[in-house]
Amino acid sequence: MLTFGTGNKAVAMAVRDAKPVVVAAYPITPQTEIVEELANFVTAGSMAARYIPVESEHSSMAACIGAAATGVRTFTATSSHGLVYMCEMLHMSAGARLPIVMANANRALGPGWNIGAEHSDSISMRDTGWLQVYVSTVQEAYDATLMAFRIAEHTDVLLPVMINLDGFLLTHITQTFETVEPGDFLPPTATPHAIDIKNPGGYGTLTPGNTHFTFRRDMERGMRASIAVIEETEADFARRFGREYHLYEEYRCEDADVVIIAMGTLGKEMEVAVDILRDEGIAAGAIRMRWFRPFIVPDLDGKEVVVIDRDYSFGYGGVLAGELQAKSGCKPFSVIAGLGGQEVTYDDIVEFVRIRKPGTEHWFGVVD
Amino acid sequence: MYEIRLHSRGGQGGVTAAKLIAYAAFLDGKYATATPLYGAERRGAPVVSFIRIDDEPIRIYSQIRNPDLVIVLDESIMQVVDVLHGIKPDGTVLINSQIGTEVEGHSTYPVDLTGIALSLDLVISGSPILNTPLIGAIAKMGLISRESAKTVISETFRDERNVEAALRAYEELEI
């Protein structure tokens, strides 16, 4: 059904359509509308889930862990301080191989107090074992949320998935989007290690040094296997519903000499910058990274690279730029832009390409 | 692409108005986006919302810098905010005004949205409802169809006086 609404609303509608059994969440700006909509669906009877209001984000993830351990589909949503508050439980959920799905409205962390878009919240959860996808339109927020359940619950993966959408820029914009009837695109959950009271077993028991690493190695197997599962899920989604997604989205890259790489809404706005640069005779292209974990490296051979990071790792640099450099050997022009919702326009992105100096870092708006 | 910047005060319904205008454009078969600009909101503070309407999918998330149309829901804002900032040379201005305020250098459409709301007793918590008559004015300007304007209002508001308010603004606005 073609409809019109915000990124938050699209996430909530996708969750409704995925028919989870348990939703446990705590509201936080700019994610609140997701939680409100889900509570409304449950109250109105359009969603059969058990909605558990909790006293904190740590508890919302704990509740999802308990529910998912019984083998049922679960969902939560958070943002910023809420995400980092549940950090311990993120490690617990991934380590327990529970396919929980969560939406995160990307937002800066304080102080200074700020509710604007920034990826530092989710990127600081990089090593928890969660898959992370970054979306750039309201439609993609809906589609990626639906697909996240199938990817997380696939028995080759069994790892939780975080859908990241830029706070306000995407959570609060109203756009056209289409909902679908997922049908058997989303098969019932079949968690192989679900708690079975007729067949008791131990969960989260002591694992000393002579076994612990085997569980960590298995997590990495799940993460690596997720790449094929993501591709297969996205291909099936395209076949059934007509909308195509890829591990990363390329725009006018075929003959490009310089490519701009970013995640989230900047990854969409930069397409306009590429069109402007092309009109000026500069062979520019753009790659929008969708998956941050697993990290999938595009072929950047022979291209100049401009990476825009809406995050920063102190003492290191822009995280996306650094990881691309480490994995591909490219020497990116690393631009730090959009922190805390800093306004970045397509004209600014054009300027980043014009002033690029490979192997250096540029903080947009900072005059040294 | 047609770009609209809407200036209002917190509590006047500007953010909702932007969504409703974009929704009407969507019903007309266009691509549209509505974006509120959030800061430290409080009742009475100047608030800005953006609306983009196009025949193609819209890829821009940043703020509108060169609007085709500026809407001013409270003309006292013009004393503290440069509402014409960046407006296109041929850009137009729609002002909610009881005294027919005009601006120099741009086609100005003054319309008494407040008067229309008050005449129908459309008031919530002491504030006249301006977004439904505004939608009537926007339809008169030809940016959205009359039919979509009516659908959007009746889907969103149960009170029939909202449709009447839009109709009055449609009739009162001189193009």
Coordinates of C-alpha atoms in Angstrom, one line a residue:
Chain A
M1 CA 0.0 0.0 0.0
L2 CA 1.4 3.4 -1.0
T3 CA 1.4 5.7 2.0
F4 CA 3.0 8.9 3.4
G5 CA 4.8 9.2 6.7
T6 CA 8.0 9.7 8.7
G7 CA 11.0 7.4 8.9
N8 CA 9.9 6.6 12.5
K9 CA 6.5 5.7 11.3
A10 CA 7.9 3.5 8.5
V11 CA 10.0 1.5 11.0
A12 CA 7.0 1.0 13.2
M13 CA 4.8 -0.2 10.3
A14 CA 7.5 -2.6 9.2
V15 CA 7.7 -4.0 12.7
R16 CA 3.9 -4.3 12.8
D17 CA 4.0 -6.2 9.4
A18 CA 6.8 -8.5 10.7
K19 CA 4.5 -9.6 13.5
P20 CA 6.9 -9.8 16.5
V21 CA 5.7 -11.5 19.6
V22 CA 7.5 -9.2 22.1
V23 CA 8.3 -5.5 21.8
A24 CA 10.1 -3.9 24.8
A25 CA 11.2 -0.3 24.5
Y26 CA 12.0 2.9 26.3
P27 CA 11.3 6.2 24.5
I28 CA 14.1 8.7 23.6
T29 CA 14.3 11.6 21.2
P30 CA 14.3 11.3 18.2
Q31 CA 13.1 7.7 18.3
T32 CA 10.0 8.3 20.4
E33 CA 7.5 8.1 17.5
I34 CA 8.5 4.5 16.8
V35 CA 7.6 3.5 20.3
E36 CA 4.4 5.5 20.3
E37 CA 3.2 4.0 17.0
L38 CA 4.0 0.5 18.2
A39 CA 2.1 1.1 21.5
N40 CA -0.8 2.4 19.4
F41 CA -0.8 -0.7 17.1
V42 CA -0.9 -3.0 20.2
T43 CA -3.7 -0.9 21.8
A44 CA -5.7 -0.8 18.6
G45 CA -5.3 -4.5 18.1
S46 CA -3.5 -4.2 14.7
M47 CA -0.4 -5.9 16.3
A48 CA -0.7 -9.0 18.5
A49 CA 2.7 -8.4 20.2
R50 CA 3.1 -8.2 23.9
Y51 CA 4.3 -4.6 24.5
I52 CA 6.6 -4.3 27.6
P53 CA 7.1 -0.8 28.8
V54 CA 10.4 -0.8 30.8
E55 CA 12.3 1.6 33.0
S56 CA 15.5 1.9 30.9
E57 CA 17.2 0.8 27.7
H58 CA 19.3 -1.7 29.6
S59 CA 16.0 -3.3 30.7
S60 CA 14.5 -3.1 27.2
M61 CA 17.3 -5.1 25.7
A62 CA 17.3 -7.5 28.7
A63 CA 13.6 -8.1 28.1
C64 CA 14.2 -8.7 24.4
I65 CA 17.0 -11.2 25.4
G66 CA 14.7 -13.1 27.7
A67 CA 11.9 -13.2 25.1
A68 CA 14.3 -14.1 22.2
A69 CA 15.8 -16.9 24.2
T70 CA 12.4 -18.6 24.1
G71 CA 12.6 -18.5 20.3
V72 CA 10.2 -15.7 19.5
R73 CA 10.6 -12.6 17.3
T74 CA 11.5 -9.5 19.2
F75 CA 12.0 -5.8 18.5
T76 CA 13.2 -2.7 20.3
A77 CA 14.3 0.8 19.3
T78 CA 16.5 3.4 20.9
S79 CA 19.0 6.3 20.2
S80 CA 22.2 7.8 21.4
H81 CA 22.4 7.7 25.2
G82 CA 19.9 4.9 25.3
L83 CA 22.0 2.8 22.9
V84 CA 25.2 3.2 24.9
Y85 CA 23.3 2.6 28.2
M86 CA 22.3 -0.8 26.8
C87 CA 25.9 -1.6 25.7
E88 CA 26.3 -4.5 28.1
M89 CA 23.1 -6.1 26.9
L90 CA 24.2 -5.6 23.2
H91 CA 27.2 -7.9 24.0
M92 CA 24.9 -10.3 25.8
S93 CA 22.4 -10.5 23.0
A94 CA 25.0 -11.1 20.3
G95 CA 27.0 -13.5 22.4
A96 CA 23.9 -15.5 23.2
R97 CA 23.2 -15.6 19.4
L98 CA 19.7 -14.1 19.7
P99 CA 18.3 -12.6 16.5
I100 CA 16.9 -9.4 18.1
V101 CA 16.1 -6.5 15.7
M102 CA 16.5 -2.9 16.9
A103 CA 16.1 0.5 15.2
N104 CA 18.6 3.1 16.3
A105 CA 17.8 6.8 15.6
N106 CA 21.4 8.0 15.1
R107 CA 22.0 11.0 17.5
A108 CA 25.0 12.7 19.0
L109 CA 26.1 12.0 22.6
G110 CA 26.5 14.7 25.2
P111 CA 27.9 16.8 26.5
G112 CA 27.3 19.5 25.1
W113 CA 23.7 18.4 24.9
N114 CA 22.6 17.7 21.4
I115 CA 19.8 15.8 19.8
G116 CA 21.0 16.1 16.1
A117 CA 22.1 13.3 13.8
E118 CA 25.5 11.6 14.3
H119 CA 26.7 8.1 13.8
S120 CA 29.0 8.0 16.9
D121 CA 26.4 6.2 18.9
S122 CA 26.1 3.1 16.7
I123 CA 29.7 3.1 15.6
S124 CA 30.8 3.0 19.2
M125 CA 28.9 -0.3 19.4
R126 CA 30.9 -1.6 16.5
D127 CA 32.5 -4.6 18.2
T128 CA 29.4 -6.0 20.0
G129 CA 28.6 -8.6 17.3
W130 CA 25.5 -6.7 16.0
L131 CA 25.0 -6.4 12.3
Q132 CA 24.5 -2.7 11.4
V133 CA 22.7 -1.3 8.4
Y134 CA 22.4 2.4 7.6
V135 CA 19.4 3.6 5.6
S136 CA 18.8 6.8 3.6
T137 CA 15.1 7.0 2.8
V138 CA 11.8 6.4 4.5
Q139 CA 11.1 3.6 2.1
E140 CA 14.5 2.0 2.9
A141 CA 13.8 2.3 6.6
Y142 CA 10.6 0.2 6.1
D143 CA 12.3 -2.3 3.7
A144 CA 15.5 -2.7 5.8
T145 CA 13.5 -3.3 9.0
L146 CA 11.5 -6.1 7.4
M147 CA 14.6 -7.7 5.9
A148 CA 16.5 -7.4 9.2
F149 CA 14.2 -10.0 10.8
R150 CA 14.9 -12.5 8.1
I151 CA 18.7 -11.9 8.1
A152 CA 19.0 -12.0 11.9
E153 CA 16.9 -15.1 12.3
H154 CA 18.6 -17.1 9.5
T155 CA 20.2 -20.1 11.1
D156 CA 23.5 -19.4 9.3
V157 CA 23.6 -16.0 11.1
L158 CA 21.7 -15.9 14.4
L159 CA 23.0 -12.5 15.3
P160 CA 21.1 -9.3 16.1
V161 CA 20.6 -6.6 13.5
M162 CA 20.5 -2.8 14.1
I163 CA 18.8 -0.6 11.6
N164 CA 20.3 2.9 11.8
L165 CA 18.5 6.0 10.6
D166 CA 19.7 9.6 10.9
G167 CA 17.9 11.3 13.8
F168 CA 15.5 14.0 12.6
L169 CA 16.9 14.1 9.1
L170 CA 15.2 10.7 8.4
T171 CA 13.2 9.9 11.6
H172 CA 11.2 13.1 11.2
I173 CA 11.0 13.7 7.5
T174 CA 7.8 12.8 5.7
Q175 CA 8.1 10.9 2.5
T176 CA 6.1 8.6 0.3
F177 CA 6.6 4.9 1.0
E178 CA 5.0 1.6 0.2
T179 CA 4.2 -1.1 2.7
V180 CA 4.0 -4.8 1.7
E181 CA 2.4 -8.0 2.9
P182 CA 5.5 -10.0 3.8
G183 CA 3.8 -13.4 3.7
D184 CA 6.4 -16.2 3.6
F185 CA 9.2 -13.7 2.8
L186 CA 9.4 -13.8 6.6
P187 CA 9.3 -17.5 7.7
P188 CA 8.4 -18.3 11.3
T189 CA 11.4 -18.0 13.7
A190 CA 13.2 -21.3 14.2
T191 CA 15.9 -20.5 16.8
P192 CA 17.7 -23.9 17.2
H193 CA 18.9 -23.1 20.7
A194 CA 15.5 -21.8 22.0
I195 CA 14.7 -22.7 25.6
D196 CA 12.8 -25.9 25.7
I197 CA 11.5 -26.7 29.2
K198 CA 11.1 -30.4 28.2
N199 CA 14.8 -30.5 27.2
P200 CA 16.6 -28.4 29.8
G201 CA 20.1 -27.1 29.1
G202 CA 22.5 -24.5 30.4
Y203 CA 22.6 -20.9 29.0
G204 CA 25.4 -18.4 29.5
T205 CA 27.3 -20.7 31.8
L206 CA 30.9 -20.4 32.7
T207 CA 33.1 -20.8 29.6
P208 CA 36.8 -20.8 30.6
G209 CA 39.7 -19.9 28.4
N210 CA 39.8 -23.3 26.8
T211 CA 36.3 -23.0 25.2
H212 CA 35.4 -19.3 25.3
F213 CA 37.2 -18.5 22.0
T214 CA 35.2 -21.2 20.2
F215 CA 32.0 -19.2 20.8
R216 CA 33.7 -16.0 19.6
R217 CA 34.9 -17.8 16.5
D218 CA 31.4 -19.1 15.9
M219 CA 30.1 -15.5 16.1
E220 CA 32.5 -14.5 13.4
R221 CA 31.3 -17.4 11.3
G222 CA 27.8 -16.1 11.7
M223 CA 28.9 -12.6 10.8
R224 CA 30.8 -13.8 7.7
A225 CA 27.9 -16.0 6.6
S226 CA 25.6 -13.0 6.9
I227 CA 27.0 -11.5 3.7
A228 CA 25.5 -14.2 1.5
V229 CA 22.3 -14.2 3.6
I230 CA 21.9 -10.4 3.1
E231 CA 22.4 -10.8 -0.6
E232 CA 20.0 -13.6 -0.9
T233 CA 17.4 -11.7 1.3
E234 CA 17.8 -8.5 -0.8
A235 CA 17.5 -10.5 -4.0
D236 CA 14.3 -12.2 -2.8
F237 CA 12.9 -8.9 -1.6
A238 CA 13.5 -7.4 -5.1
R239 CA 11.8 -10.4 -6.8
R240 CA 8.8 -10.2 -4.6
F241 CA 8.3 -6.5 -4.0
G242 CA 10.2 -4.9 -6.8
R243 CA 12.7 -2.8 -4.8
E244 CA 16.4 -3.5 -5.2
Y245 CA 19.0 -3.1 -2.6
H246 CA 22.7 -4.1 -2.6
L247 CA 25.4 -4.5 0.0
Y248 CA 26.4 -0.9 -1.0
E249 CA 24.8 1.4 -3.5
E250 CA 26.8 2.8 -6.4
Y251 CA 25.8 6.0 -8.2
R252 CA 27.5 6.9 -11.5
C253 CA 30.6 5.0 -10.5
E254 CA 31.4 3.1 -13.7
D255 CA 33.9 5.6 -15.2
A256 CA 34.4 7.7 -12.1
D257 CA 37.9 9.0 -11.2
V258 CA 36.8 10.2 -7.8
V259 CA 34.2 8.5 -5.6
I260 CA 32.5 10.0 -2.5
I261 CA 31.6 7.5 0.2
A262 CA 29.2 8.1 3.1
M263 CA 26.4 6.4 5.1
G264 CA 22.9 7.5 5.9
T265 CA 21.1 10.5 4.4
L266 CA 24.4 12.2 3.3
G267 CA 24.8 9.1 1.2
K268 CA 21.7 10.1 -0.7
E269 CA 22.3 13.9 -0.8
M270 CA 25.7 13.3 -2.3
E271 CA 24.1 11.9 -5.5
V272 CA 23.0 15.5 -6.2
A273 CA 26.6 16.6 -5.6
V274 CA 27.8 14.0 -8.1
D275 CA 25.4 15.3 -10.8
I276 CA 26.7 18.8 -10.3
L277 CA 30.3 17.7 -10.5
R278 CA 29.6 15.6 -13.7
D279 CA 28.0 18.8 -15.2
E280 CA 31.3 20.6 -14.5
G281 CA 33.2 17.8 -16.2
I282 CA 34.5 16.1 -13.1
A283 CA 34.1 12.3 -13.4
A284 CA 32.6 11.8 -9.9
G285 CA 30.7 8.9 -8.5
A286 CA 29.2 7.9 -5.1
I287 CA 29.1 4.8 -3.0
R288 CA 26.6 4.7 -0.2
M289 CA 27.8 2.1 2.4
R290 CA 24.7 0.4 3.7
W291 CA 26.3 -2.3 5.9
F292 CA 28.9 -1.2 8.5
R293 CA 29.0 -4.7 10.1
P294 CA 29.6 -6.9 8.3
F295 CA 32.1 -4.5 6.7
I296 CA 32.0 -5.0 2.9
V297 CA 34.7 -3.3 1.0
P298 CA 33.9 -1.9 -2.4
D299 CA 36.5 -2.1 -5.3
L300 CA 38.2 1.3 -5.1
D301 CA 41.2 0.4 -7.4
G302 CA 42.4 3.4 -9.4
K303 CA 39.9 5.8 -7.9
E304 CA 40.4 8.8 -5.6
V305 CA 38.3 8.5 -2.5
V306 CA 36.5 11.1 -0.5
V307 CA 35.0 9.7 2.7
I308 CA 32.5 11.6 4.8
D309 CA 32.3 10.5 8.4
R310 CA 29.4 11.6 10.6
D311 CA 31.4 10.2 13.5
Y312 CA 34.9 10.4 15.0
S313 CA 37.2 8.1 16.9
F314 CA 39.4 10.2 19.1
G315 CA 43.1 9.5 18.6
Y316 CA 42.3 7.7 15.3
G317 CA 40.1 9.6 12.9
G318 CA 36.9 9.2 10.9
V319 CA 36.0 5.5 11.4
L320 CA 34.6 4.8 8.0
A321 CA 37.6 6.4 6.3
G322 CA 40.0 4.5 8.5
E323 CA 38.4 1.2 8.0
L324 CA 38.2 1.7 4.2
Q325 CA 41.8 2.6 4.2
A326 CA 42.8 -0.4 6.3
K327 CA 40.8 -2.9 4.2
S328 CA 41.2 -1.5 0.6
G329 CA 44.6 0.3 0.8
C330 CA 43.0 3.5 -0.6
K331 CA 44.3 6.9 0.7
P332 CA 41.0 8.7 1.4
F333 CA 40.4 12.4 1.8
S334 CA 38.7 12.1 5.2
V335 CA 36.0 14.7 5.8
I336 CA 34.4 14.9 9.2
A337 CA 31.0 16.5 8.7
G338 CA 27.5 16.5 10.0
L339 CA 28.3 15.9 13.7
G340 CA 25.4 16.7 16.0
G341 CA 23.2 17.5 13.1
Q342 CA 25.6 20.1 11.6
E343 CA 24.0 21.3 8.3
V344 CA 25.8 19.7 5.3
T345 CA 24.3 20.5 1.9
Y346 CA 25.1 19.0 -1.6
D347 CA 27.0 22.2 -2.4
D348 CA 29.2 21.5 0.6
I349 CA 29.8 17.9 -0.6
V350 CA 30.8 19.3 -4.1
E351 CA 33.3 21.5 -2.2
F352 CA 34.8 18.5 -0.4
V353 CA 35.6 17.0 -3.7
R354 CA 37.1 20.2 -5.1
I355 CA 39.4 20.7 -2.1
R356 CA 40.4 17.0 -1.7
K357 CA 43.9 16.1 -0.6
P358 CA 44.4 12.4 -0.5
G359 CA 45.6 11.0 2.9
T360 CA 44.5 14.1 4.9
E361 CA 41.7 14.9 7.3
H362 CA 39.3 17.9 7.0
W363 CA 36.9 19.0 9.6
F364 CA 34.0 20.8 7.9
G365 CA 33.3 24.2 9.4
V366 CA 36.5 24.3 11.5
V367 CA 38.8 27.2 10.8
D368 CA 42.3 26.5 12.2
Chain B
M1 CA 11.4 21.2 -7.7
Y2 CA 9.3 23.7 -5.8
E3 CA 10.6 24.6 -2.4
I4 CA 8.6 26.2 0.4
R5 CA 9.9 27.6 3.7
L6 CA 7.3 28.0 6.4
H7 CA 7.9 30.4 9.4
S8 CA 5.7 30.0 12.4
R9 CA 5.8 30.1 16.2
G10 CA 5.8 27.0 18.4
G11 CA 2.2 26.0 19.0
Q12 CA 0.8 27.5 15.8
G13 CA 0.7 24.2 14.0
G14 CA 3.4 25.1 11.4
V15 CA 5.1 21.6 11.5
T16 CA 1.7 19.9 11.0
A17 CA 0.8 22.4 8.2
A18 CA 4.1 21.4 6.4
K19 CA 3.2 17.7 6.7
L20 CA -0.4 18.3 5.4
I21 CA 0.8 20.4 2.4
A22 CA 3.3 17.7 1.5
Y23 CA 0.6 15.0 2.0
A24 CA -1.8 16.8 -0.3
A25 CA 1.0 17.0 -3.0
F26 CA 1.5 13.2 -2.5
L27 CA -2.2 12.7 -3.1
D28 CA -1.9 14.7 -6.3
G29 CA 0.7 12.1 -7.5
K30 CA 3.8 14.2 -6.8
Y31 CA 6.9 13.4 -4.7
A32 CA 6.9 15.6 -1.6
T33 CA 8.9 15.8 1.6
A34 CA 8.2 17.8 4.8
T35 CA 11.0 18.5 7.2
P36 CA 10.7 20.3 10.5
L37 CA 13.8 22.1 11.7
Y38 CA 14.1 21.2 15.4
G39 CA 15.9 23.2 17.9
A40 CA 15.1 24.1 21.5
E41 CA 11.3 24.2 20.9
R42 CA 9.0 26.0 23.2
R43 CA 5.6 27.6 22.7
G44 CA 5.9 31.0 21.0
A45 CA 9.5 30.6 19.7
P46 CA 10.1 31.0 16.0
V47 CA 10.0 27.6 14.2
V48 CA 10.9 26.8 10.6
S49 CA 9.6 23.9 8.4
F50 CA 10.5 22.9 4.9
I51 CA 8.4 21.5 2.1
R52 CA 9.7 20.2 -1.2
I53 CA 7.5 19.1 -4.1
D54 CA 8.8 17.5 -7.3
D55 CA 7.9 15.1 -10.1
E56 CA 11.0 13.1 -9.3
P57 CA 12.0 11.4 -6.0
I58 CA 13.7 13.9 -3.8
R59 CA 17.3 13.2 -2.7
I60 CA 17.9 16.3 -0.7
Y61 CA 17.7 16.4 3.1
S62 CA 19.5 19.7 3.9
Q63 CA 17.6 22.9 4.6
I64 CA 16.0 24.9 1.9
R65 CA 18.2 28.0 1.2
N66 CA 16.5 29.4 -1.9
P67 CA 12.8 29.0 -1.4
D68 CA 10.2 29.6 -4.2
L69 CA 7.6 30.4 -1.6
V70 CA 8.0 31.8 1.9
I71 CA 5.0 31.3 4.2
V72 CA 4.7 33.5 7.3
L73 CA 2.1 32.3 9.8
D74 CA 2.8 35.1 12.3
E75 CA 3.9 38.4 10.8
S76 CA 5.5 39.6 14.1
I77 CA 8.2 37.0 13.3
M78 CA 9.3 39.4 10.5
Q79 CA 10.7 41.8 13.2
V80 CA 13.1 39.1 14.5
V81 CA 13.8 36.8 11.6
D82 CA 14.8 37.7 8.0
V83 CA 12.0 35.6 6.4
L84 CA 13.1 36.7 2.9
H85 CA 16.6 35.3 3.4
G86 CA 17.7 33.5 0.2
I87 CA 14.3 33.7 -1.5
K88 CA 14.5 33.3 -5.2
P89 CA 14.3 36.6 -7.2
D90 CA 10.9 35.6 -8.5
G91 CA 9.9 34.0 -5.2
T92 CA 6.5 34.7 -3.7
V93 CA 5.5 35.4 -0.1
L94 CA 2.3 34.3 1.7
I95 CA 1.6 36.2 4.9
N96 CA -1.0 35.6 7.5
S97 CA -2.0 39.2 8.1
Q98 CA -5.0 41.1 9.4
I99 CA -3.7 44.3 7.9
G100 CA -2.7 43.2 4.4
T101 CA 1.1 43.3 5.0
E102 CA 3.1 43.3 1.8
V103 CA 6.9 43.0 1.3
E104 CA 8.8 44.9 -1.3
G105 CA 10.3 43.3 -4.4
H106 CA 8.2 40.1 -4.2
S107 CA 4.7 39.1 -5.1
T108 CA 3.0 39.1 -1.7
Y109 CA -0.3 37.3 -0.9
P110 CA -1.7 38.6 2.4
V111 CA -4.5 36.5 3.8
D112 CA -6.2 36.8 7.1
L113 CA -5.9 33.2 8.3
T114 CA -6.3 34.3 12.0
G115 CA -9.5 36.1 11.2
I116 CA -10.9 33.1 9.4
A117 CA -10.1 30.8 12.3
L118 CA -11.6 33.2 14.8
S119 CA -14.7 33.7 12.8
L120 CA -15.3 29.9 12.9
D121 CA -14.3 29.7 16.6
L122 CA -11.5 27.3 15.6
V123 CA -9.3 27.9 18.7
I124 CA -7.3 25.4 20.7
S125 CA -5.8 26.4 24.1
G126 CA -6.2 30.1 23.1
S127 CA -4.5 29.7 19.7
P128 CA -6.4 30.1 16.5
I129 CA -5.9 27.0 14.2
L130 CA -4.1 28.4 11.2
N131 CA -3.0 25.3 9.3
T132 CA -6.4 24.3 7.8
P133 CA -7.2 27.7 6.4
L134 CA -3.5 27.8 5.2
I135 CA -4.1 24.6 3.1
G136 CA -7.1 26.4 1.4
A137 CA -4.8 29.3 0.5
I138 CA -2.1 26.9 -0.8
A139 CA -4.7 25.2 -3.0
K140 CA -5.8 28.6 -4.3
M141 CA -2.2 29.3 -5.3
G142 CA -2.4 26.1 -7.4
L143 CA 0.3 24.2 -5.5
I144 CA -2.1 21.4 -4.4
S145 CA -5.5 20.5 -5.8
R146 CA -8.7 21.5 -4.1
E147 CA -9.7 17.8 -3.9
S148 CA -6.5 16.7 -2.1
A149 CA -6.7 19.7 0.2
K150 CA -10.1 18.6 1.3
T151 CA -9.1 15.0 1.7
V152 CA -6.1 15.8 3.8
I153 CA -8.2 18.0 6.1
S154 CA -11.1 15.6 6.5
E155 CA -8.7 12.7 7.1
T156 CA -6.8 14.6 9.8
F157 CA -9.4 16.7 11.6
R158 CA -12.9 15.4 12.6
D159 CA -14.2 19.0 13.1
E160 CA -16.0 20.0 9.8
R161 CA -15.2 23.6 10.5
N162 CA -11.7 22.9 9.3
V163 CA -12.9 22.3 5.8
E164 CA -15.0 25.4 6.0
A165 CA -11.9 27.4 7.1
A166 CA -10.0 26.1 4.1
L167 CA -12.8 27.0 1.7
R168 CA -13.0 30.6 3.2
A169 CA -9.3 31.1 2.7
Y170 CA -9.5 29.7 -0.8
E171 CA -12.3 32.3 -1.6
E172 CA -10.6 35.2 0.2
L173 CA -7.1 34.9 -1.2
E174 CA -6.8 37.0 -4.3
I175 CA -4.5 35.7 -6.9

